[in-house]
mmCIF file of C-alpha atoms in Angstrom:
data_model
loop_
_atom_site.group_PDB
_atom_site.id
_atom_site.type_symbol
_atom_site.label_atom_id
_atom_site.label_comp_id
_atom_site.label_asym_id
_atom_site.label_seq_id
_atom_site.Cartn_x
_atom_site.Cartn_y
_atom_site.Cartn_z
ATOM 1 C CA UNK A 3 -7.094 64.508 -28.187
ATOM 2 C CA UNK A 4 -6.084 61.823 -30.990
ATOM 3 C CA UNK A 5 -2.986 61.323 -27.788
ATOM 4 C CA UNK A 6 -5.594 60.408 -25.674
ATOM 5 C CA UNK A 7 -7.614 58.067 -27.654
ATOM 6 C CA UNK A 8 -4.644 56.080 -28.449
ATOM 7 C CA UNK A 9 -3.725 55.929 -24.887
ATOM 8 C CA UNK A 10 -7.247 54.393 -23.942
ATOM 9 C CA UNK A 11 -6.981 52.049 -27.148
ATOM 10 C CA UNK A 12 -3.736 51.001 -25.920
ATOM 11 C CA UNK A 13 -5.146 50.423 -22.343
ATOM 12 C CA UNK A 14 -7.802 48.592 -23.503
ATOM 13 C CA UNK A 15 -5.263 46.382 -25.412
ATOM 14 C CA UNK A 16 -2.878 45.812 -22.225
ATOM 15 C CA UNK A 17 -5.921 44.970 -20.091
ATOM 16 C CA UNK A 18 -6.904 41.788 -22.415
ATOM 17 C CA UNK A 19 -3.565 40.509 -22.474
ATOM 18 C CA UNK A 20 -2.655 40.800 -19.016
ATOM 19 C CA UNK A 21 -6.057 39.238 -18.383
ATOM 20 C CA UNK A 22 -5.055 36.156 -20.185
ATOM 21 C CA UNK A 23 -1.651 36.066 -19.062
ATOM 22 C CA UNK A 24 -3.580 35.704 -15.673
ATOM 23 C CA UNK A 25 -5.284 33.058 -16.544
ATOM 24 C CA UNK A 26 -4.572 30.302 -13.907
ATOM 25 C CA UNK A 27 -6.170 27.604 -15.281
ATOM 26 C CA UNK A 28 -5.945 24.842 -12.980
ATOM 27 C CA UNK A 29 -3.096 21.961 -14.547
ATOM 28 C CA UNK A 30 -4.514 19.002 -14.361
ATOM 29 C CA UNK A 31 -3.393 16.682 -11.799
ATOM 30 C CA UNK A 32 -2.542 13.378 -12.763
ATOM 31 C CA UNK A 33 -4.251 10.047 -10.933
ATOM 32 C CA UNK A 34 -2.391 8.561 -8.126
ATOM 33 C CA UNK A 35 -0.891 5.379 -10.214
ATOM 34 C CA UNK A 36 -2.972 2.194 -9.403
ATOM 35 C CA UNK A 37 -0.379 -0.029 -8.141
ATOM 36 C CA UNK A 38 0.460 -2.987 -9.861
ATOM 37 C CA UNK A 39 0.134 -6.409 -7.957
ATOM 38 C CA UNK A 40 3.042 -8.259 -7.057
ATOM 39 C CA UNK A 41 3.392 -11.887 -7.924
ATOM 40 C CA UNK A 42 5.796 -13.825 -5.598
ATOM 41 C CA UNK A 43 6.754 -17.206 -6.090
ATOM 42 C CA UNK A 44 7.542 -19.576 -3.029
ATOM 43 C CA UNK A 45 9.541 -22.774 -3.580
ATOM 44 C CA UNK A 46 10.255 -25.072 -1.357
ATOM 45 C CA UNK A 47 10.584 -28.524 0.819
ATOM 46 C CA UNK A 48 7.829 -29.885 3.164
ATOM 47 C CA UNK A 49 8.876 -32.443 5.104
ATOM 48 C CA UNK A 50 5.688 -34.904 7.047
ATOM 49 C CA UNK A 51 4.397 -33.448 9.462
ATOM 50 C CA UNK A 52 6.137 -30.154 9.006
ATOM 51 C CA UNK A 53 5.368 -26.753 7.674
ATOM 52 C CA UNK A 54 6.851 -23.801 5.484
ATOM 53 C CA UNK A 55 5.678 -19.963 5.119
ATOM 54 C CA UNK A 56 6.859 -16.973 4.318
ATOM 55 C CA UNK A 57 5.984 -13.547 4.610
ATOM 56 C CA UNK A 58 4.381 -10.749 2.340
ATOM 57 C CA UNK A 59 4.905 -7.264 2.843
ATOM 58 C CA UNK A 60 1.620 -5.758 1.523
ATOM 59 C CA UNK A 61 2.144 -2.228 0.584
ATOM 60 C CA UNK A 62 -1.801 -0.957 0.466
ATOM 61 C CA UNK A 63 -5.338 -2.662 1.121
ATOM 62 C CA UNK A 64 -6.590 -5.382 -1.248
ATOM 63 C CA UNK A 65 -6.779 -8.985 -1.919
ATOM 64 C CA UNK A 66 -3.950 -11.701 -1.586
ATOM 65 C CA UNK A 67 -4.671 -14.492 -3.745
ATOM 66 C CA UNK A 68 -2.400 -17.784 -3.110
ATOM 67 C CA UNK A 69 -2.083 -20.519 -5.429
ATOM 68 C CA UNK A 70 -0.428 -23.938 -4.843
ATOM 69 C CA UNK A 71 0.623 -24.118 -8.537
ATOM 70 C CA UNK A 72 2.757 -27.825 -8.084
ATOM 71 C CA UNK A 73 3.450 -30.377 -5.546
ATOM 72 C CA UNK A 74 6.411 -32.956 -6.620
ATOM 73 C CA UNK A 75 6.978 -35.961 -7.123
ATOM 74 C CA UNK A 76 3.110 -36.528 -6.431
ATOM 75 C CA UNK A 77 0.751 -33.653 -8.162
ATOM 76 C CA UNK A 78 -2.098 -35.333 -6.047
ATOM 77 C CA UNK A 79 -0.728 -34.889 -2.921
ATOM 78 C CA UNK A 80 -2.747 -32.300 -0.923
ATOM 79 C CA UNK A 81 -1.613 -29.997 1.147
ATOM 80 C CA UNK A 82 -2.425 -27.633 3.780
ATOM 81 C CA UNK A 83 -2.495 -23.461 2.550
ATOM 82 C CA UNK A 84 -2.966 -21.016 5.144
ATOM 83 C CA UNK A 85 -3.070 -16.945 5.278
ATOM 84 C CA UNK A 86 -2.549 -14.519 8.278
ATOM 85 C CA UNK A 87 0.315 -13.152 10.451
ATOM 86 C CA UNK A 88 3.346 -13.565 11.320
ATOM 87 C CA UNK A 89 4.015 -14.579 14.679
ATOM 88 C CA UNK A 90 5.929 -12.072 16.985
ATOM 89 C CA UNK A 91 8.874 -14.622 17.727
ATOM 90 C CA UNK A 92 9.556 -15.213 14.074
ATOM 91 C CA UNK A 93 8.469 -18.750 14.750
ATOM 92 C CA UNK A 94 5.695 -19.243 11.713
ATOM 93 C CA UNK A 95 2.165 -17.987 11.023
ATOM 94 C CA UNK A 96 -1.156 -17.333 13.186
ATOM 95 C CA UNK A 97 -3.797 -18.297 10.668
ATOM 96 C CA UNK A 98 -6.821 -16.783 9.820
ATOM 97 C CA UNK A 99 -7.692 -18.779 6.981
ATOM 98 C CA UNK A 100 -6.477 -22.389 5.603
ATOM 99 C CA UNK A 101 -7.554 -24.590 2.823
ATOM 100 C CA UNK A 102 -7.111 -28.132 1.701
ATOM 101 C CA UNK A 103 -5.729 -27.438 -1.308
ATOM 102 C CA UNK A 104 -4.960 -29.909 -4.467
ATOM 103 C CA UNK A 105 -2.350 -28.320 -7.073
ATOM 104 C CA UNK A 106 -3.555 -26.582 -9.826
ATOM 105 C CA UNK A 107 -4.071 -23.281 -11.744
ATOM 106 C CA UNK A 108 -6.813 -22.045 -9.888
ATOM 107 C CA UNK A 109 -6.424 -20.279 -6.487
ATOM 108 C CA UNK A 110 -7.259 -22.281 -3.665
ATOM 109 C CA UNK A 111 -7.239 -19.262 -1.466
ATOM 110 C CA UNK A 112 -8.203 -15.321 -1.330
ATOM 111 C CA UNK A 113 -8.245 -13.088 1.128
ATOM 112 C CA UNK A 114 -9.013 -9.446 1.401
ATOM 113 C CA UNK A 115 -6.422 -7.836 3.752
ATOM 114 C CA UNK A 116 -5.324 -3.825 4.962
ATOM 115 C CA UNK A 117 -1.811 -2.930 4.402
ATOM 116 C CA UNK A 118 0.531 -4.528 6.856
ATOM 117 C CA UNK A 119 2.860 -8.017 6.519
ATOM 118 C CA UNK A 120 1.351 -11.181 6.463
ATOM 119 C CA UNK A 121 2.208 -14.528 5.774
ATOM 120 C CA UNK A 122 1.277 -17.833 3.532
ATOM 121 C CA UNK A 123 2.340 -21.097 5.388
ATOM 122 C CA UNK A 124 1.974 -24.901 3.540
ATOM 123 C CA UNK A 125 1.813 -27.885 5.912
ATOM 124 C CA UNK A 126 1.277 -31.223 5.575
ATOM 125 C CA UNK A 127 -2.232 -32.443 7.181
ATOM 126 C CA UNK A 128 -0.851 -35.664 7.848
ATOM 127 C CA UNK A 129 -0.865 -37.587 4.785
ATOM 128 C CA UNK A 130 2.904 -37.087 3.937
ATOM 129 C CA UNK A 131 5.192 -40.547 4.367
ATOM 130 C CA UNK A 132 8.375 -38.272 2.418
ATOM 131 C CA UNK A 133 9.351 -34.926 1.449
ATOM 132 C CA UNK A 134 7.886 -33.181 -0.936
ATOM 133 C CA UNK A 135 8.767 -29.953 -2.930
ATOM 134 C CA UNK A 136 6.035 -27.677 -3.968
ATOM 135 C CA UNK A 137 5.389 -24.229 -5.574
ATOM 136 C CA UNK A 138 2.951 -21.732 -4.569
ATOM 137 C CA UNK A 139 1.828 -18.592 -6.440
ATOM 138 C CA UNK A 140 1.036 -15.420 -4.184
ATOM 139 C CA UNK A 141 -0.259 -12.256 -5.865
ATOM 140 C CA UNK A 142 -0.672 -9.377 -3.533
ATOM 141 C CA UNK A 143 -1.406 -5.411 -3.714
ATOM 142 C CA UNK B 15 4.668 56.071 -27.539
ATOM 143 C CA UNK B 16 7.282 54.480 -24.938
ATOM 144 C CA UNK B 17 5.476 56.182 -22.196
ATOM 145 C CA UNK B 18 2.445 53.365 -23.436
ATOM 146 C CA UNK B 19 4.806 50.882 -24.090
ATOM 147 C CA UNK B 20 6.128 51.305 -20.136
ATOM 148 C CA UNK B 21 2.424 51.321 -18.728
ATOM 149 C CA UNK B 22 2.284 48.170 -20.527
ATOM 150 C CA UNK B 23 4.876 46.561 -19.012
ATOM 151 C CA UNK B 24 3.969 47.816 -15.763
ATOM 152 C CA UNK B 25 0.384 46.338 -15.688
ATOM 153 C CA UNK B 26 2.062 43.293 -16.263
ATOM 154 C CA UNK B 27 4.184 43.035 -13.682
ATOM 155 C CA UNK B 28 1.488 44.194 -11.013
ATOM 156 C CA UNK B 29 -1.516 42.250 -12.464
ATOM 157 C CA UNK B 30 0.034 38.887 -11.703
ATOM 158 C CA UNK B 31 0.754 39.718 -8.710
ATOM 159 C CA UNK B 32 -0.136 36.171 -6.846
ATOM 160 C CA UNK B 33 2.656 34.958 -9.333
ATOM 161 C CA UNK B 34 6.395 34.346 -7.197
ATOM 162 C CA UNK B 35 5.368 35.969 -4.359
ATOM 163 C CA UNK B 36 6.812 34.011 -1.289
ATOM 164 C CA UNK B 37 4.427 32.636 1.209
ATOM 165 C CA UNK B 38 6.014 31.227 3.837
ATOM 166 C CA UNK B 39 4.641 28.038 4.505
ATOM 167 C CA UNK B 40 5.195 26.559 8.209
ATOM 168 C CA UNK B 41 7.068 23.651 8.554
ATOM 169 C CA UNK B 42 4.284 20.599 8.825
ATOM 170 C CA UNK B 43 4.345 18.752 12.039
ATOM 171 C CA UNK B 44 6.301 15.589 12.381
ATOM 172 C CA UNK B 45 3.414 12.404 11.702
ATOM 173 C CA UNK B 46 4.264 10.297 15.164
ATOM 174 C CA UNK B 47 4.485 6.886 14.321
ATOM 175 C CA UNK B 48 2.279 4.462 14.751
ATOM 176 C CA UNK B 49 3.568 1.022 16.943
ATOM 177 C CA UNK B 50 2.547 -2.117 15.631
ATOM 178 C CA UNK B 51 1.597 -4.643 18.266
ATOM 179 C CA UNK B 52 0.792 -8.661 18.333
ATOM 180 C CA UNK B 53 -0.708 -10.016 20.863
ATOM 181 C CA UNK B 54 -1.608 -13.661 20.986
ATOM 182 C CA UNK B 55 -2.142 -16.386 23.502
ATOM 183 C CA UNK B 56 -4.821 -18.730 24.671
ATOM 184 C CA UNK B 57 -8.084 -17.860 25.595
ATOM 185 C CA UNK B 58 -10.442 -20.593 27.935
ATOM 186 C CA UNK B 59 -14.120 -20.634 27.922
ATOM 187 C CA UNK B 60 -15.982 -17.122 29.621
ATOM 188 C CA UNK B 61 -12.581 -16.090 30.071
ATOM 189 C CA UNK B 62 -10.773 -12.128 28.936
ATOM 190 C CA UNK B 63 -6.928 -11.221 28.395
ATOM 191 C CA UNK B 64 -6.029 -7.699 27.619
ATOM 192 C CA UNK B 65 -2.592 -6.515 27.084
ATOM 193 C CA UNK B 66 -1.793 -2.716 28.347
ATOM 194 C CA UNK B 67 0.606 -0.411 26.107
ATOM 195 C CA UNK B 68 1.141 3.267 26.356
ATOM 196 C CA UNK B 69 0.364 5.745 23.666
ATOM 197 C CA UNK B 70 3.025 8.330 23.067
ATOM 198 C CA UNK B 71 0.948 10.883 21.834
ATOM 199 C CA UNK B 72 -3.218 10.997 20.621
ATOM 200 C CA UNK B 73 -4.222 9.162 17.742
ATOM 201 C CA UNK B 74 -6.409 5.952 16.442
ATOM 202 C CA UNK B 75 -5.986 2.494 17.800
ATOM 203 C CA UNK B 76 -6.845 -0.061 14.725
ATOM 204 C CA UNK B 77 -7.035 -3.491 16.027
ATOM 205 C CA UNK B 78 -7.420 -6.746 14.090
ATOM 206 C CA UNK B 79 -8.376 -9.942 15.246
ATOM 207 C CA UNK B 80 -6.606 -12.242 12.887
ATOM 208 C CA UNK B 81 -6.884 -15.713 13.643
ATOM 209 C CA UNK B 82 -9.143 -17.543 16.185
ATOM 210 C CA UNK B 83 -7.815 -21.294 15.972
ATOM 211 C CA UNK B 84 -8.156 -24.698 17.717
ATOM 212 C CA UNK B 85 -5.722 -25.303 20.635
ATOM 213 C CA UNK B 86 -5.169 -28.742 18.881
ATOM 214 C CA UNK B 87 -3.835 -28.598 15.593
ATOM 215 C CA UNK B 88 -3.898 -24.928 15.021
ATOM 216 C CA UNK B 89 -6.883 -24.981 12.977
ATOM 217 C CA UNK B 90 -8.475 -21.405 12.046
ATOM 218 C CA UNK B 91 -12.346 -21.291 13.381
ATOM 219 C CA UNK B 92 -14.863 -18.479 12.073
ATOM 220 C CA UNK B 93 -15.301 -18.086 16.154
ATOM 221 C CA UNK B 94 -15.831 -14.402 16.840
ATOM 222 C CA UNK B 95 -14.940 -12.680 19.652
ATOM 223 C CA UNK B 96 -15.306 -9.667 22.244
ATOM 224 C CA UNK B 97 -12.395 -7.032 20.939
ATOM 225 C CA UNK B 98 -11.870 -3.616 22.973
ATOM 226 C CA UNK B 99 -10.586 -0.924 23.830
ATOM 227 C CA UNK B 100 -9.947 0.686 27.143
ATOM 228 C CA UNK B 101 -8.077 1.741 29.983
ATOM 229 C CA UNK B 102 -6.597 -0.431 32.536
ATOM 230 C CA UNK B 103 -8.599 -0.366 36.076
ATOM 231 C CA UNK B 104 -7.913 -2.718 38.922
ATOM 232 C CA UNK B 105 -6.925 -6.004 37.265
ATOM 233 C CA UNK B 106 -9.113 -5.786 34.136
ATOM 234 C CA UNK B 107 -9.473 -3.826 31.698
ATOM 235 C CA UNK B 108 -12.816 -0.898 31.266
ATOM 236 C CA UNK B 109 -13.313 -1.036 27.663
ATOM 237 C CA UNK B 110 -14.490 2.263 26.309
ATOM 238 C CA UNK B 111 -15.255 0.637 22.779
ATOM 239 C CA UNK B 112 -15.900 -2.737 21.585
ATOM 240 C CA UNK B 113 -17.039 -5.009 18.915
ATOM 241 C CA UNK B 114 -18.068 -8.523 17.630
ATOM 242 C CA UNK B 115 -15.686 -9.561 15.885
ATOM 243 C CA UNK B 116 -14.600 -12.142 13.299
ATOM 244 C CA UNK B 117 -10.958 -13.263 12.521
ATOM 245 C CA UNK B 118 -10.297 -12.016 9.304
ATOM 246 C CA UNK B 119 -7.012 -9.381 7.861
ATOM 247 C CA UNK B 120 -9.410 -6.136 7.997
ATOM 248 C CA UNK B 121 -9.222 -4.441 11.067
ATOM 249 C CA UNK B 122 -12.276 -4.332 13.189
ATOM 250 C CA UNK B 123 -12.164 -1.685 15.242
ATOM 251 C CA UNK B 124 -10.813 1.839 15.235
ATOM 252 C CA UNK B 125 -10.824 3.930 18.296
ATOM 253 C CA UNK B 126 -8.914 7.318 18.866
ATOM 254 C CA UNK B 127 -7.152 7.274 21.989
ATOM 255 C CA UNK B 128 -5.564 10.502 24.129
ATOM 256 C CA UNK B 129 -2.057 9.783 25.386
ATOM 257 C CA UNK B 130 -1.412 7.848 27.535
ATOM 258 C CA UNK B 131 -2.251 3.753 29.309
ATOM 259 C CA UNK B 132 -4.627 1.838 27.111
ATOM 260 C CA UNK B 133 -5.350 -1.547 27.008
ATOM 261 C CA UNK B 134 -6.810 -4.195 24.391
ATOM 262 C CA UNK B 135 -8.795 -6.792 25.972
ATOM 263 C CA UNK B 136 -9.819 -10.139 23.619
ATOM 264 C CA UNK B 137 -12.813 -12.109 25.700
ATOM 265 C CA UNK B 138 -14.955 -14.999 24.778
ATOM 266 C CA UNK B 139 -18.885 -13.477 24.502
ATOM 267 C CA UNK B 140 -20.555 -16.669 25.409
ATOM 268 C CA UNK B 141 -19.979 -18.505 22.570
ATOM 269 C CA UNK B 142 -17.003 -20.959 22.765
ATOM 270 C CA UNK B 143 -17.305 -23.568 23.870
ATOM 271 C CA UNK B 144 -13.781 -25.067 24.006
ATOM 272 C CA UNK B 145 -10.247 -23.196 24.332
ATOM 273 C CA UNK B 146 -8.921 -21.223 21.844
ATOM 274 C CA UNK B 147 -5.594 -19.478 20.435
ATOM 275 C CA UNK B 148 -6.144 -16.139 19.342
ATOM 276 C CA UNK B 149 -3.663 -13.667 17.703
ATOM 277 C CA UNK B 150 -4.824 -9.927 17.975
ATOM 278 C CA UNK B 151 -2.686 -6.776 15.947
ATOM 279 C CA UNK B 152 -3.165 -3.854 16.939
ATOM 280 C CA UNK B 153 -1.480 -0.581 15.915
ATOM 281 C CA UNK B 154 -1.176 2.812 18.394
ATOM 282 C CA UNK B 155 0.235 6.251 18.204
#
C-alpha cells in the first residue's frame, strides 16, 4: 500500500516536470533589420552643354534624396539634377524628375522609388562657357 | 525504486514527442524569375505603341511609367498617360487592364498574367498636345 502511494507521488512528480520540459514557448523572433541608407558620392566633370549620371542600385522601396553639395570653380553656377532610369543602351538617363539646382546643403531633389536601378544625371542647362567639376550627394534605401 | 526512476525517464522521452522527430519537408519550388523590361520611344499626339514579350510561366506584370519628357530638350513633364496590359490582337494591342498614369519611380500597375504573349501598350488619352518621349519598365515572369 505505502508502494503504491509512493508510486502515484512519484507520478505526480514526473508529470510536472515533463510538463515543463514541454513547454514550447515560442523564441522570440528578432525584427527584420531596417536597412541602413546608403550615401554615395558622385564626382565629376561637366563639360557645356554636356551631361554626367550614374546609376544606383536600390536594394528595397524608399526615397532617394540627391544633393548637389559643390560646383567648382563657380559655387553659383546652376546646374541641371535629374532622377529616373537608366536607358537600355547604356547611353544616359530617361528622367522622371529634374531640378534647377544651386549648390548647397539642402537637397534639391527627392524621390520616392520601388526597388530596382536608377540613375542621377547633372547637365548643364546652357549657361556653361567651361568645364566645371561638381559633387553630388545621393542617399538611397 | 529504479522501477520509478525508469518510468520517469520513460515519460520523458515519449512526452516530447514533437521534439527531433523528422518531418520531411518537400523541396520548395524554384521562384521563376522575373524579366526586367524598358521600353521607350516617342509617342505623337492620339497615338499608342505597345511592345509584345512572352511570359515564361504565370505571375504579375508591374509596369512603371518613368519619365514622360519633351521631344526637345528632354525635359520631364507631369503628362500622364494610358498604361496597359494585354494581349496582342491584329496589329494592336486588347488591353485587359489599364490605368492613368503619372511618370513617377512607383509602379502603376500590377496585373497577373497566365503564360504566355502579352503586350504593354503606352497611348496618349487625349491630353497631349505635342510629341512626347516616354520610357516605360516593366517586369514579367
Amino acid at each position: 500500500m505505502r508502494g503504491a502511494r509512493k508510486l502515484i507521488r512519484l507520478m505526480a512528480v514526473a508529470t510536472v516536470v515533463v510538463s515543463s520540459a514541454c513547454n514550447d514557448a515560442a523564441s522570440p523572433t528578432a525584427p527584420s533589420p531596417a536597412m541602413s541608407p546608403v550615401t554615395v558620392v558622385y564626382d565629376s566633370q561637366l563639360y557645356p552643354r554636356g551631361a554626367a549620371s550614374r546609376t544606383l542600385s536600390v536594394t528595397q522601396s524608399g526615397d532617394v534624396v540627391v544633393t548637389l553639395t559643390s560646383v567648382r570653380p563657380d559655387a553659383s553656377v546652376a546646374l541641371g539634377v535629374g532622377l529616373g532610369i537608366p536607358r537600355a543602351d547604356g547611353g544616359g538617363c530617361h528622367l522622371s524628375h529634374s531640378v534647377i539646382a544651386a549648390s548647397g546643403a539642402s537637397p534639391q531633389l527627392s524621390a520616392t522609388v520601388d526597388s530596382g536601378t536608377y540613375c542621377v544625371k547633372v547637365f548643364d542647362l546652357g549657361t556653361l562657357t567651361d568645364a566645371v567639376s561638381f559633387s553630388i550627394t545621393i542617399v538611397h534605401p | 525504486m529504479r522501477a520509478l526512476s525508469v518510468i520517469a525517464a520513460a515519460l520523458f522521452a515519449t512526452a516530447c514527442g514533437s521534439d527531433g522527430v523528422e518531418t520531411p519537408t518537400s523541396s520548395s519550388p524554384a521562384q521563376p524569375t522575373a524579366t526586367t523590361i524598358t521600353f521607350a520611344g516617342s509617342l505623337e499626339v492620339g497615338a499608342s505603341r505597345f511592345y509584345s514579350f512572352t511570359a515564361a510561366t504565370g505571375g504579375a506584370v508591374s509596369v512603371m511609367l518613368a519619365s514622360v519628357a519633351s521631344q526637345s530638350g528632354g525635359v520631364p513633364l507631369p503628362t500622364s498617360l494610358g498604361v496597359g496590359v494585354g494581349v496582342p490582337s491584329g496589329t494592336g494591342c486588347a488591353l485587359m487592364q489599364l490605368v492613368s498614369a503619372q511618370p513617377g519611380l512607383n509602379a502603376q500597375l500590377q496585373h497577373t498574367i497566365n503564360q504566355g504573349v502579352h503586350c504593354v501598350s503606352v497611348f496618349d488619352e487625349g491630353t497631349m498636345t505635342t510629341p512626347v518621349y516616354f520610357a516605360v519598365r516593366f517586369s514579367h515572369p
